[in-house]
Amino acid sequence: MAIRSARRLALALLLCGLGFSACAPKPRPAKTAEIIIDQLAFSAAPAELHVGDTLRWDNHDMFQHSATAKDGQFDVDLPAGRAGSVVLRRAGIISYICRYHPGMSGQIVVSE
Protein backbone atom coordinates (compact mmCIF):
# COMPACT_ATOMS: atom_id res chain seq x y z
CA MET A 1 0.00 0.00 0.00
CA ALA A 2 2.80 2.45 0.88
CA ILE A 3 4.52 1.74 -2.46
CA ARG A 4 1.31 2.56 -4.39
CA SER A 5 0.90 5.84 -2.47
CA ALA A 6 4.54 6.75 -3.07
CA ARG A 7 4.13 6.06 -6.81
CA ARG A 8 1.03 8.28 -6.96
CA LEU A 9 2.86 11.07 -5.17
CA ALA A 10 5.87 10.72 -7.49
CA LEU A 11 3.58 10.84 -10.57
CA ALA A 12 1.75 13.92 -9.25
CA LEU A 13 5.04 15.70 -8.57
CA LEU A 14 6.33 14.78 -12.04
CA LEU A 15 3.18 16.10 -13.73
CA CYS A 16 3.32 19.34 -11.74
CA GLY A 17 7.00 19.70 -12.60
CA LEU A 18 6.10 19.43 -16.30
CA GLY A 19 3.74 22.38 -15.92
CA PHE A 20 0.37 20.66 -16.19
CA SER A 21 -2.39 23.21 -15.61
CA ALA A 22 -4.13 21.01 -13.05
CA CYS A 23 -1.22 21.72 -10.72
CA ALA A 24 -1.23 25.48 -11.22
CA PRO A 25 -2.93 27.59 -8.57
CA LYS A 26 -6.39 28.75 -9.56
CA PRO A 27 -6.62 32.50 -10.19
CA ARG A 28 -8.69 34.42 -7.67
CA PRO A 29 -11.97 35.60 -9.19
CA ALA A 30 -12.40 39.37 -9.33
CA LYS A 31 -14.94 40.84 -6.94
CA THR A 32 -16.86 44.09 -6.65
CA ALA A 33 -16.54 46.13 -3.47
CA GLU A 34 -18.44 49.28 -2.55
CA ILE A 35 -17.86 52.58 -0.80
CA ILE A 36 -20.93 54.60 0.20
CA ILE A 37 -20.91 58.39 0.16
CA ASP A 38 -23.34 59.83 2.69
CA GLN A 39 -23.45 63.09 4.67
CA LEU A 40 -20.35 64.43 2.92
CA ALA A 41 -18.19 61.44 3.88
CA PHE A 42 -16.81 58.27 2.30
CA SER A 43 -17.58 55.05 4.19
CA ALA A 44 -14.72 52.87 5.39
CA ALA A 45 -12.61 51.32 2.67
CA PRO A 46 -13.28 47.65 1.90
CA ALA A 47 -10.66 45.17 3.06
CA GLU A 48 -8.76 42.81 0.78
CA LEU A 49 -8.93 44.61 -2.54
CA HIS A 50 -6.88 43.10 -5.36
CA VAL A 51 -5.76 44.08 -8.84
CA GLY A 52 -8.66 43.30 -11.18
CA ASP A 53 -11.38 43.96 -8.59
CA THR A 54 -14.03 46.58 -9.28
CA LEU A 55 -14.54 49.36 -6.75
CA ARG A 56 -17.93 51.05 -6.84
CA TRP A 57 -18.82 54.35 -5.19
CA ASP A 58 -22.51 54.89 -4.44
CA ASN A 59 -23.44 58.54 -3.82
CA HIS A 60 -26.35 58.72 -1.34
CA ASP A 61 -25.95 62.49 -0.92
CA MET A 62 -27.91 65.24 -2.63
CA PHE A 63 -24.61 66.80 -3.74
CA GLN A 64 -22.33 65.91 -6.64
CA HIS A 65 -19.09 64.21 -5.59
CA SER A 66 -16.10 62.53 -7.17
CA ALA A 67 -13.68 59.79 -6.24
CA THR A 68 -10.40 61.18 -7.51
CA ALA A 69 -7.12 59.34 -6.91
CA LYS A 70 -4.35 61.70 -5.87
CA ASP A 71 -1.91 59.80 -8.13
CA GLY A 72 -4.21 60.06 -11.18
CA GLN A 73 -5.19 56.36 -11.36
CA PHE A 74 -8.90 57.19 -11.48
CA ASP A 75 -11.36 60.07 -11.43
CA VAL A 76 -14.97 58.95 -11.07
CA ASP A 77 -17.66 61.63 -11.31
CA LEU A 78 -20.65 60.89 -9.04
CA PRO A 79 -23.80 62.97 -9.58
CA ALA A 80 -26.24 63.11 -6.66
CA GLY A 81 -27.95 59.76 -6.13
CA ARG A 82 -25.80 57.96 -8.71
CA ALA A 83 -22.96 55.45 -8.66
CA GLY A 84 -19.74 54.96 -10.57
CA SER A 85 -16.99 52.37 -10.59
CA VAL A 86 -13.43 51.65 -11.60
CA VAL A 87 -11.42 48.46 -12.14
CA LEU A 88 -8.30 48.49 -9.96
CA ARG A 89 -5.24 48.13 -12.22
CA ARG A 90 -2.24 48.55 -9.89
CA ALA A 91 -1.26 47.33 -6.45
CA GLY A 92 -0.44 49.83 -3.74
CA ILE A 93 -1.94 52.34 -1.36
CA ILE A 94 -4.20 54.77 -3.19
CA SER A 95 -5.34 57.98 -1.52
CA TYR A 96 -8.38 59.70 -2.99
CA ILE A 97 -10.48 62.81 -2.45
CA CYS A 98 -13.67 64.41 -3.67
CA ARG A 99 -12.57 67.19 -6.01
CA TYR A 100 -15.71 69.17 -5.13
CA HIS A 101 -15.22 68.76 -1.36
CA PRO A 102 -11.46 68.33 -0.71
CA GLY A 103 -12.11 67.67 3.00
CA MET A 104 -13.61 64.34 1.95
CA SER A 105 -10.83 61.80 1.62
CA GLY A 106 -10.15 58.11 1.80
CA GLN A 107 -7.54 55.48 1.18
CA ILE A 108 -7.61 51.97 -0.25
CA VAL A 109 -5.01 49.22 -0.20
CA VAL A 110 -4.80 47.13 -3.36
CA SER A 111 -2.85 43.86 -3.34
CA GLU A 112 -1.63 41.77 -6.27
N, CA, C and O atoms as a GROMACS GRO file, in nm:
protein
  448
    1MET      N    1   0.082  -0.119   0.000
    1MET     CA    2   0.000   0.000   0.000
    1MET      C    3   0.086   0.126   0.000
    1MET      O    4   0.057   0.220  -0.073
    2ALA      N    5   0.192   0.129   0.080
    2ALA     CA    6   0.280   0.245   0.088
    2ALA      C    7   0.351   0.267  -0.045
    2ALA      O    8   0.375   0.382  -0.083
    3ILE      N    9   0.384   0.161  -0.116
    3ILE     CA   10   0.452   0.174  -0.246
    3ILE      C   11   0.357   0.239  -0.347
    3ILE      O   12   0.399   0.325  -0.425
    4ARG      N   13   0.229   0.199  -0.347
    4ARG     CA   14   0.132   0.256  -0.439
    4ARG      C   15   0.113   0.407  -0.410
    4ARG      O   16   0.107   0.487  -0.503
    5SER      N   17   0.104   0.443  -0.284
    5SER     CA   18   0.090   0.584  -0.247
    5SER      C   19   0.214   0.664  -0.288
    5SER      O   20   0.202   0.777  -0.337
    6ALA      N   21   0.330   0.607  -0.269
    6ALA     CA   22   0.454   0.675  -0.307
    6ALA      C   23   0.460   0.693  -0.458
    6ALA      O   24   0.506   0.797  -0.505
    7ARG      N   25   0.414   0.594  -0.535
    7ARG     CA   26   0.413   0.606  -0.681
    7ARG      C   27   0.316   0.717  -0.724
    7ARG      O   28   0.348   0.796  -0.814
    8ARG      N   29   0.200   0.723  -0.662
    8ARG     CA   30   0.103   0.828  -0.696
    8ARG      C   31   0.160   0.966  -0.666
    8ARG      O   32   0.145   1.059  -0.746
    9LEU      N   33   0.225   0.979  -0.554
    9LEU     CA   34   0.286   1.107  -0.517
    9LEU      C   35   0.395   1.144  -0.617
    9LEU      O   36   0.403   1.258  -0.662
   10ALA      N   37   0.479   1.046  -0.653
   10ALA     CA   38   0.587   1.072  -0.749
   10ALA      C   39   0.529   1.114  -0.885
   10ALA      O   40   0.581   1.205  -0.948
   11LEU      N   41   0.422   1.049  -0.930
   11LEU     CA   42   0.358   1.084  -1.057
   11LEU      C   43   0.299   1.225  -1.050
   11LEU      O   44   0.314   1.303  -1.144
   12ALA      N   45   0.233   1.258  -0.940
   12ALA     CA   46   0.175   1.392  -0.925
   12ALA      C   47   0.284   1.498  -0.928
   12ALA      O   48   0.268   1.602  -0.993
   13LEU      N   49   0.394   1.474  -0.858
   13LEU     CA   50   0.504   1.570  -0.857
   13LEU      C   51   0.566   1.584  -0.996
   13LEU      O   52   0.603   1.694  -1.036
   14LEU      N   53   0.579   1.474  -1.069
   14LEU     CA   54   0.633   1.478  -1.204
   14LEU      C   55   0.542   1.560  -1.296
   14LEU      O   56   0.590   1.645  -1.371
   15LEU      N   57   0.412   1.536  -1.289
   15LEU     CA   58   0.318   1.610  -1.373
   15LEU      C   59   0.320   1.758  -1.341
   15LEU      O   60   0.316   1.842  -1.431
   16CYS      N   61   0.327   1.792  -1.213
   16CYS     CA   62   0.332   1.934  -1.174
   16CYS      C   63   0.462   1.997  -1.222
   16CYS      O   64   0.464   2.112  -1.267
   17GLY      N   65   0.570   1.921  -1.214
   17GLY     CA   66   0.700   1.970  -1.260
   17GLY      C   67   0.702   1.995  -1.409
   17GLY      O   68   0.778   2.080  -1.456
   18LEU      N   69   0.618   1.924  -1.485
   18LEU     CA   70   0.610   1.943  -1.630
   18LEU      C   71   0.517   2.057  -1.667
   18LEU      O   72   0.500   2.088  -1.785
   19GLY      N   73   0.456   2.121  -1.567
   19GLY     CA   74   0.374   2.238  -1.592
   19GLY      C   75   0.230   2.209  -1.628
   19GLY      O   76   0.166   2.292  -1.693
   20PHE      N   77   0.177   2.096  -1.590
   20PHE     CA   78   0.037   2.066  -1.619
   20PHE      C   79  -0.053   2.166  -1.547
   20PHE      O   80  -0.029   2.198  -1.431
   21SER      N   81  -0.154   2.216  -1.616
   21SER     CA   82  -0.239   2.321  -1.561
   21SER      C   83  -0.317   2.276  -1.438
   21SER      O   84  -0.356   2.361  -1.357
   22ALA      N   85  -0.340   2.149  -1.422
   22ALA     CA   86  -0.413   2.101  -1.305
   22ALA      C   87  -0.336   2.128  -1.177
   22ALA      O   88  -0.394   2.132  -1.068
   23CYS      N   89  -0.206   2.146  -1.189
   23CYS     CA   90  -0.122   2.172  -1.072
   23CYS      C   91  -0.105   2.320  -1.044
   23CYS      O   92  -0.062   2.358  -0.935
   24ALA      N   93  -0.139   2.404  -1.140
   24ALA     CA   94  -0.123   2.548  -1.122
   24ALA      C   95  -0.228   2.602  -1.026
   24ALA      O   96  -0.341   2.553  -1.025
   25PRO      N   97  -0.193   2.702  -0.946
   25PRO     CA   98  -0.293   2.759  -0.857
   25PRO      C   99  -0.404   2.826  -0.938
   25PRO      O  100  -0.379   2.886  -1.042
   26LYS      N  101  -0.524   2.815  -0.888
   26LYS     CA  102  -0.639   2.875  -0.956
   26LYS      C  103  -0.636   3.026  -0.934
   26LYS      O  104  -0.612   3.072  -0.822
   27PRO      N  105  -0.659   3.105  -1.040
   27PRO     CA  106  -0.662   3.250  -1.019
   27PRO      C  107  -0.782   3.289  -0.933
   27PRO      O  108  -0.888   3.227  -0.940
   28ARG      N  109  -0.763   3.392  -0.854
   28ARG     CA  110  -0.869   3.442  -0.768
   28ARG      C  111  -0.970   3.518  -0.852
   28ARG      O  112  -0.932   3.606  -0.929
   29PRO      N  113  -1.097   3.486  -0.840
   29PRO     CA  114  -1.197   3.560  -0.919
   29PRO      C  115  -1.207   3.704  -0.871
   29PRO      O  116  -1.199   3.733  -0.752
   30ALA      N  117  -1.225   3.794  -0.967
   30ALA     CA  118  -1.240   3.937  -0.933
   30ALA      C  119  -1.371   3.957  -0.858
   30ALA      O  120  -1.469   3.886  -0.882
   31LYS      N  121  -1.372   4.054  -0.769
   31LYS     CA  122  -1.494   4.084  -0.694
   31LYS      C  123  -1.526   4.232  -0.710
   31LYS      O  124  -1.444   4.311  -0.758
   32THR      N  125  -1.645   4.269  -0.668
   32THR     CA  126  -1.686   4.409  -0.665
   32THR      C  127  -1.706   4.449  -0.520
   32THR      O  128  -1.777   4.383  -0.444
   33ALA      N  129  -1.642   4.559  -0.482
   33ALA     CA  130  -1.654   4.613  -0.347
   33ALA      C  131  -1.716   4.752  -0.358
   33ALA      O  132  -1.712   4.813  -0.465
   34GLU      N  133  -1.771   4.802  -0.249
   34GLU     CA  134  -1.844   4.928  -0.255
   34GLU      C  135  -1.805   5.023  -0.142
   34GLU      O  136  -1.777   4.982  -0.030
   35ILE      N  137  -1.802   5.151  -0.177
   35ILE     CA  138  -1.786   5.258  -0.080
   35ILE      C  139  -1.909   5.347  -0.094
   35ILE      O  140  -1.944   5.390  -0.204
   36ILE      N  141  -1.974   5.375   0.018
   36ILE     CA  142  -2.093   5.460   0.020
   36ILE      C  143  -2.050   5.602   0.052
   36ILE      O  144  -1.964   5.624   0.138
   37ILE      N  145  -2.110   5.697  -0.016
   37ILE     CA  146  -2.091   5.839   0.016
   37ILE      C  147  -2.222   5.888   0.076
   37ILE      O  148  -2.328   5.882   0.013
   38ASP      N  149  -2.214   5.936   0.200
   38ASP     CA  150  -2.334   5.983   0.269
   38ASP      C  151  -2.293   6.091   0.369
   38ASP      O  152  -2.194   6.077   0.440
   39GLN      N  153  -2.370   6.198   0.375
   39GLN     CA  154  -2.345   6.309   0.467
   39GLN      C  155  -2.204   6.364   0.452
   39GLN      O  156  -2.132   6.387   0.550
   40LEU      N  157  -2.165   6.385   0.326
   40LEU     CA  158  -2.035   6.443   0.292
   40LEU      C  159  -1.917   6.363   0.346
   40LEU      O  160  -1.818   6.420   0.391
   41ALA      N  161  -1.928   6.231   0.342
   41ALA     CA  162  -1.819   6.144   0.388
   41ALA      C  163  -1.818   6.013   0.310
   41ALA      O  164  -1.922   5.962   0.270
   42PHE      N  165  -1.697   5.960   0.288
   42PHE     CA  166  -1.681   5.827   0.230
   42PHE      C  167  -1.691   5.724   0.343
   42PHE      O  168  -1.639   5.748   0.452
   43SER      N  169  -1.757   5.612   0.319
   43SER     CA  170  -1.758   5.505   0.419
   43SER      C  171  -1.619   5.441   0.426
   43SER      O  172  -1.531   5.472   0.345
   44ALA      N  173  -1.601   5.355   0.522
   44ALA     CA  174  -1.472   5.287   0.539
   44ALA      C  175  -1.436   5.208   0.413
   44ALA      O  176  -1.523   5.154   0.344
   45ALA      N  177  -1.309   5.204   0.385
   45ALA     CA  178  -1.261   5.132   0.267
   45ALA      C  179  -1.279   4.981   0.286
   45ALA      O  180  -1.257   4.930   0.396
   46PRO      N  181  -1.317   4.910   0.181
   46PRO     CA  182  -1.328   4.765   0.190
   46PRO      C  183  -1.191   4.702   0.213
   46PRO      O  184  -1.089   4.753   0.167
   47ALA      N  185  -1.191   4.591   0.282
   47ALA     CA  186  -1.066   4.517   0.306
   47ALA      C  187  -1.041   4.421   0.190
   47ALA      O  188  -1.133   4.384   0.117
   48GLU      N  189  -0.917   4.383   0.174
   48GLU     CA  190  -0.876   4.281   0.078
   48GLU      C  191  -0.915   4.311  -0.066
   48GLU      O  192  -0.979   4.229  -0.132
   49LEU      N  193  -0.876   4.428  -0.114
   49LEU     CA  194  -0.893   4.461  -0.254
   49LEU      C  195  -0.771   4.411  -0.331
   49LEU      O  196  -0.659   4.414  -0.282
   50HIS      N  197  -0.796   4.364  -0.453
   50HIS     CA  198  -0.688   4.310  -0.536
   50HIS      C  199  -0.695   4.370  -0.677
   50HIS      O  200  -0.799   4.417  -0.721
   51VAL      N  201  -0.580   4.366  -0.744
   51VAL     CA  202  -0.576   4.408  -0.884
   51VAL      C  203  -0.680   4.327  -0.960
   51VAL      O  204  -0.687   4.205  -0.945
   52GLY      N  205  -0.760   4.395  -1.042
   52GLY     CA  206  -0.865   4.330  -1.118
   52GLY      C  207  -1.003   4.341  -1.055
   52GLY      O  208  -1.104   4.319  -1.122
   53ASP      N  209  -1.009   4.375  -0.926
   53ASP     CA  210  -1.138   4.396  -0.859
   53ASP      C  211  -1.200   4.527  -0.909
   53ASP      O  212  -1.130   4.616  -0.957
   54THR      N  213  -1.330   4.536  -0.896
   54THR     CA  214  -1.403   4.658  -0.928
   54THR      C  215  -1.440   4.727  -0.797
   54THR      O  216  -1.491   4.664  -0.705
   55LEU      N  217  -1.414   4.857  -0.791
   55LEU     CA  218  -1.454   4.936  -0.675
   55LEU      C  219  -1.563   5.030  -0.720
   55LEU      O  220  -1.547   5.107  -0.815
   56ARG      N  221  -1.676   5.024  -0.650
   56ARG     CA  222  -1.793   5.104  -0.684
   56ARG      C  223  -1.818   5.205  -0.573
   56ARG      O  224  -1.818   5.171  -0.455
   57TRP      N  225  -1.841   5.330  -0.612
   57TRP     CA  226  -1.882   5.435  -0.519
   57TRP      C  227  -2.029   5.462  -0.543
   57TRP      O  228  -2.072   5.480  -0.657
   58ASP      N  229  -2.107   5.466  -0.436
   58ASP     CA  230  -2.251   5.489  -0.444
   58ASP      C  231  -2.282   5.618  -0.367
   58ASP      O  232  -2.270   5.623  -0.245
   59ASN      N  233  -2.321   5.722  -0.440
   59ASN     CA  234  -2.344   5.854  -0.382
   59ASN      C  235  -2.487   5.865  -0.329
   59ASN      O  236  -2.581   5.877  -0.407
   60HIS      N  237  -2.503   5.859  -0.198
   60HIS     CA  238  -2.634   5.872  -0.134
   60HIS      C  239  -2.668   6.018  -0.099
   60HIS      O  240  -2.778   6.047  -0.051
   61ASP      N  241  -2.573   6.108  -0.124
   61ASP     CA  242  -2.594   6.249  -0.092
   61ASP      C  243  -2.677   6.320  -0.199
   61ASP      O  244  -2.700   6.267  -0.308
   62MET      N  245  -2.721   6.441  -0.165
   62MET     CA  246  -2.791   6.524  -0.263
   62MET      C  247  -2.694   6.618  -0.335
   62MET      O  248  -2.736   6.705  -0.411
   63PHE      N  249  -2.564   6.600  -0.311
   63PHE     CA  250  -2.461   6.680  -0.374
   63PHE      C  251  -2.381   6.596  -0.472
   63PHE      O  252  -2.370   6.474  -0.455
   64GLN      N  253  -2.325   6.660  -0.573
   64GLN     CA  254  -2.233   6.591  -0.664
   64GLN      C  255  -2.100   6.570  -0.593
   64GLN      O  256  -2.054   6.658  -0.520
   65HIS      N  257  -2.040   6.454  -0.615
   65HIS     CA  258  -1.909   6.420  -0.559
   65HIS      C  259  -1.822   6.360  -0.667
   65HIS      O  260  -1.866   6.340  -0.781
   66SER      N  261  -1.699   6.331  -0.630
   66SER     CA  262  -1.610   6.253  -0.717
   66SER      C  263  -1.527   6.162  -0.627
   66SER      O  264  -1.515   6.185  -0.507
   67ALA      N  265  -1.471   6.061  -0.688
   67ALA     CA  266  -1.368   5.979  -0.624
   67ALA      C  267  -1.246   5.995  -0.714
   67ALA      O  268  -1.237   5.934  -0.820
   68THR      N  269  -1.153   6.078  -0.669
   68THR     CA  270  -1.039   6.118  -0.751
   68THR      C  271  -0.910   6.074  -0.683
   68THR      O  272  -0.876   6.123  -0.576
   69ALA      N  273  -0.839   5.982  -0.746
   69ALA     CA  274  -0.712   5.934  -0.691
   69ALA      C  275  -0.608   6.045  -0.698
   69ALA      O  276  -0.594   6.111  -0.801
   70LYS      N  277  -0.537   6.065  -0.590
   70LYS     CA  278  -0.435   6.170  -0.587
   70LYS      C  279  -0.322   6.143  -0.685
   70LYS      O  280  -0.257   6.236  -0.731
   71ASP      N  281  -0.298   6.015  -0.719
   71ASP     CA  282  -0.191   5.980  -0.813
   71ASP      C  283  -0.241   5.971  -0.958
   71ASP      O  284  -0.164   5.934  -1.047
   72GLY      N  285  -0.368   6.004  -0.981
   72GLY     CA  286  -0.421   6.006  -1.118
   72GLY      C  287  -0.472   5.872  -1.171
   72GLY      O  288  -0.510   5.864  -1.288
   73GLN      N  289  -0.475   5.768  -1.088
   73GLN     CA  290  -0.519   5.636  -1.136
   73GLN      C  291  -0.665   5.635  -1.178
   73GLN      O  292  -0.703   5.561  -1.269
   74PHE      N  293  -0.749   5.715  -1.112
   74PHE     CA  294  -0.890   5.719  -1.148
   74PHE      C  295  -0.950   5.853  -1.108
   74PHE      O  296  -0.899   5.922  -1.020
   75ASP      N  297  -1.059   5.886  -1.174
   75ASP     CA  298  -1.136   6.007  -1.143
   75ASP      C  299  -1.280   5.977  -1.182
   75ASP      O  300  -1.318   5.988  -1.298
   76VAL      N  301  -1.360   5.938  -1.083
   76VAL     CA  302  -1.497   5.895  -1.107
   76VAL      C  303  -1.591   6.007  -1.064
   76VAL      O  304  -1.593   6.047  -0.948
   77ASP      N  305  -1.669   6.058  -1.160
   77ASP     CA  306  -1.766   6.163  -1.131
   77ASP      C  307  -1.894   6.098  -1.080
   77ASP      O  308  -1.942   6.001  -1.138
   78LEU      N  309  -1.950   6.151  -0.971
   78LEU     CA  310  -2.065   6.089  -0.904
   78LEU      C  311  -2.176   6.191  -0.881
   78LEU      O  312  -2.181   6.254  -0.776
   79PRO      N  313  -2.266   6.207  -0.979
   79PRO     CA  314  -2.380   6.297  -0.958
   79PRO      C  315  -2.462   6.251  -0.837
   79PRO      O  316  -2.456   6.135  -0.796
   80ALA      N  317  -2.539   6.342  -0.782
   80ALA     CA  318  -2.624   6.311  -0.666
   80ALA      C  319  -2.711   6.190  -0.695
   80ALA      O  320  -2.776   6.182  -0.799
   81GLY      N  321  -2.712   6.095  -0.601
   81GLY     CA  322  -2.795   5.976  -0.613
   81GLY      C  323  -2.749   5.874  -0.715
   81GLY      O  324  -2.823   5.781  -0.745
   82ARG      N  325  -2.630   5.888  -0.768
   82ARG     CA  326  -2.580   5.796  -0.871
   82ARG      C  327  -2.458   5.721  -0.820
   82ARG      O  328  -2.405   5.749  -0.713
   83ALA      N  329  -2.414   5.624  -0.900
   83ALA     CA  330  -2.296   5.545  -0.866
   83ALA      C  331  -2.199   5.544  -0.983
   83ALA      O  332  -2.236   5.574  -1.097
   84GLY      N  333  -2.077   5.510  -0.954
   84GLY     CA  334  -1.974   5.496  -1.057
   84GLY      C  335  -1.872   5.396  -1.008
   84GLY      O  336  -1.862   5.370  -0.888
   85SER      N  337  -1.795   5.340  -1.100
   85SER     CA  338  -1.699   5.237  -1.059
   85SER      C  339  -1.572   5.244  -1.142
   85SER      O  340  -1.567   5.310  -1.246
   86VAL      N  341  -1.472   5.174  -1.094
   86VAL     CA  342  -1.343   5.165  -1.160
   86VAL      C  343  -1.286   5.026  -1.134
   86VAL      O  344  -1.306   4.969  -1.027
   87VAL      N  345  -1.215   4.972  -1.232
   87VAL     CA  346  -1.142   4.846  -1.214
   87VAL      C  347  -1.002   4.882  -1.165
   87VAL      O  348  -0.935   4.966  -1.225
   88LEU      N  349  -0.960   4.820  -1.057
   88LEU     CA  350  -0.830   4.849  -0.996
   88LEU      C  351  -0.720   4.783  -1.078
   88LEU      O  352  -0.720   4.661  -1.096
   89ARG      N  353  -0.626   4.862  -1.128
   89ARG     CA  354  -0.524   4.813  -1.222
   89ARG      C  355  -0.385   4.797  -1.162
   89ARG      O  356  -0.302   4.726  -1.219
   90ARG      N  357  -0.358   4.863  -1.047
   90ARG     CA  358  -0.224   4.855  -0.989
   90ARG      C  359  -0.232   4.831  -0.839
   90ARG      O  360  -0.323   4.879  -0.772
   91ALA      N  361  -0.136   4.757  -0.789
   91ALA     CA  362  -0.126   4.733  -0.645
   91ALA      C  363  -0.066   4.856  -0.578
   91ALA      O  364   0.011   4.931  -0.638
   92GLY      N  365  -0.101   4.874  -0.452
   92GLY     CA  366  -0.044   4.983  -0.374
   92GLY      C  367  -0.148   5.050  -0.287
   92GLY      O  368  -0.263   5.008  -0.281
   93ILE      N  369  -0.104   5.154  -0.219
   93ILE     CA  370  -0.194   5.234  -0.136
   93ILE      C  371  -0.237   5.353  -0.221
   93ILE      O  372  -0.153   5.428  -0.272
   94ILE      N  373  -0.367   5.369  -0.236
   94ILE     CA  374  -0.420   5.476  -0.319
   94ILE      C  375  -0.503   5.570  -0.232
   94ILE      O  376  -0.604   5.530  -0.173
   95SER      N  377  -0.459   5.695  -0.224
   95SER     CA  378  -0.534   5.798  -0.152
   95SER      C  379  -0.624   5.868  -0.253
   95SER      O  380  -0.585   5.892  -0.367
   96TYR      N  381  -0.746   5.902  -0.210
   96TYR     CA  382  -0.838   5.970  -0.299
   96TYR      C  383  -0.916   6.076  -0.224
   96TYR      O  384  -0.927   6.073  -0.101
   97ILE      N  385  -0.970   6.170  -0.300
   97ILE     CA  386  -1.047   6.281  -0.245
   97ILE      C  387  -1.171   6.302  -0.331
   97ILE      O  388  -1.186   6.241  -0.438
   98CYS      N  389  -1.259   6.388  -0.284
   98CYS     CA  390  -1.367   6.441  -0.367
   98CYS      C  391  -1.315   6.575  -0.418
   98CYS      O  392  -1.281   6.662  -0.339
   99ARG      N  393  -1.310   6.592  -0.550
   99ARG     CA  394  -1.257   6.719  -0.601
   99ARG      C  395  -1.350   6.836  -0.575
   99ARG      O  396  -1.307   6.951  -0.581
  100TYR      N  397  -1.477   6.810  -0.546
  100TYR     CA  398  -1.571   6.917  -0.513
  100TYR      C  399  -1.567   6.953  -0.364
  100TYR      O  400  -1.600   7.065  -0.326
  101HIS      N  401  -1.527   6.858  -0.282
  101HIS     CA  402  -1.522   6.876  -0.136
  101HIS      C  403  -1.390   6.816  -0.087
  101HIS      O  404  -1.389   6.704  -0.036
  102PRO      N  405  -1.279   6.889  -0.101
  102PRO     CA  406  -1.146   6.833  -0.071
  102PRO      C  407  -1.129   6.782   0.072
  102PRO      O  408  -1.035   6.709   0.100
  103GLY      N  409  -1.219   6.820   0.164
  103GLY     CA  410  -1.211   6.768   0.300
  103GLY      C  411  -1.256   6.622   0.306
  103GLY      O  412  -1.230   6.553   0.405
  104MET      N  413  -1.321   6.576   0.202
  104MET     CA  414  -1.362   6.434   0.195
  104MET      C  415  -1.243   6.356   0.137
  104MET      O  416  -1.196   6.386   0.027
  105SER      N  417  -1.197   6.258   0.210
  105SER     CA  418  -1.083   6.180   0.162
  105SER      C  419  -1.094   6.036   0.209
  105SER      O  420  -1.169   6.003   0.301
  106GLY      N  421  -1.019   5.951   0.144
  106GLY     CA  422  -1.015   5.811   0.180
  106GLY      C  423  -0.890   5.746   0.126
  106GLY      O  424  -0.811   5.809   0.056
  107GLN      N  425  -0.872   5.621   0.160
  107GLN     CA  426  -0.754   5.548   0.118
  107GLN      C  427  -0.790   5.401   0.102
  107GLN      O  428  -0.861   5.345   0.185
  108ILE      N  429  -0.743   5.341  -0.005
  108ILE     CA  430  -0.761   5.197  -0.025
  108ILE      C  431  -0.626   5.131  -0.039
  108ILE      O  432  -0.528   5.194  -0.079
  109VAL      N  433  -0.621   5.003  -0.004
  109VAL     CA  434  -0.501   4.922  -0.020
  109VAL      C  435  -0.535   4.814  -0.120
  109VAL      O  436  -0.628   4.735  -0.100
  110VAL      N  437  -0.458   4.809  -0.230
  110VAL     CA  438  -0.480   4.713  -0.336
  110VAL      C  439  -0.362   4.618  -0.340
  110VAL      O  440  -0.247   4.661  -0.354
  111SER      N  441  -0.390   4.488  -0.329
  111SER     CA  442  -0.285   4.386  -0.334
  111SER      C  443  -0.283   4.320  -0.472
  111SER      O  444  -0.378   4.333  -0.550
  112GLU      N  445  -0.174   4.251  -0.500
  112GLU     CA  446  -0.163   4.177  -0.627
  112GLU      C  447  -0.270   4.072  -0.636
  112GLU      O  448  -0.277   3.999  -0.735
   0.00000   0.00000   0.00000
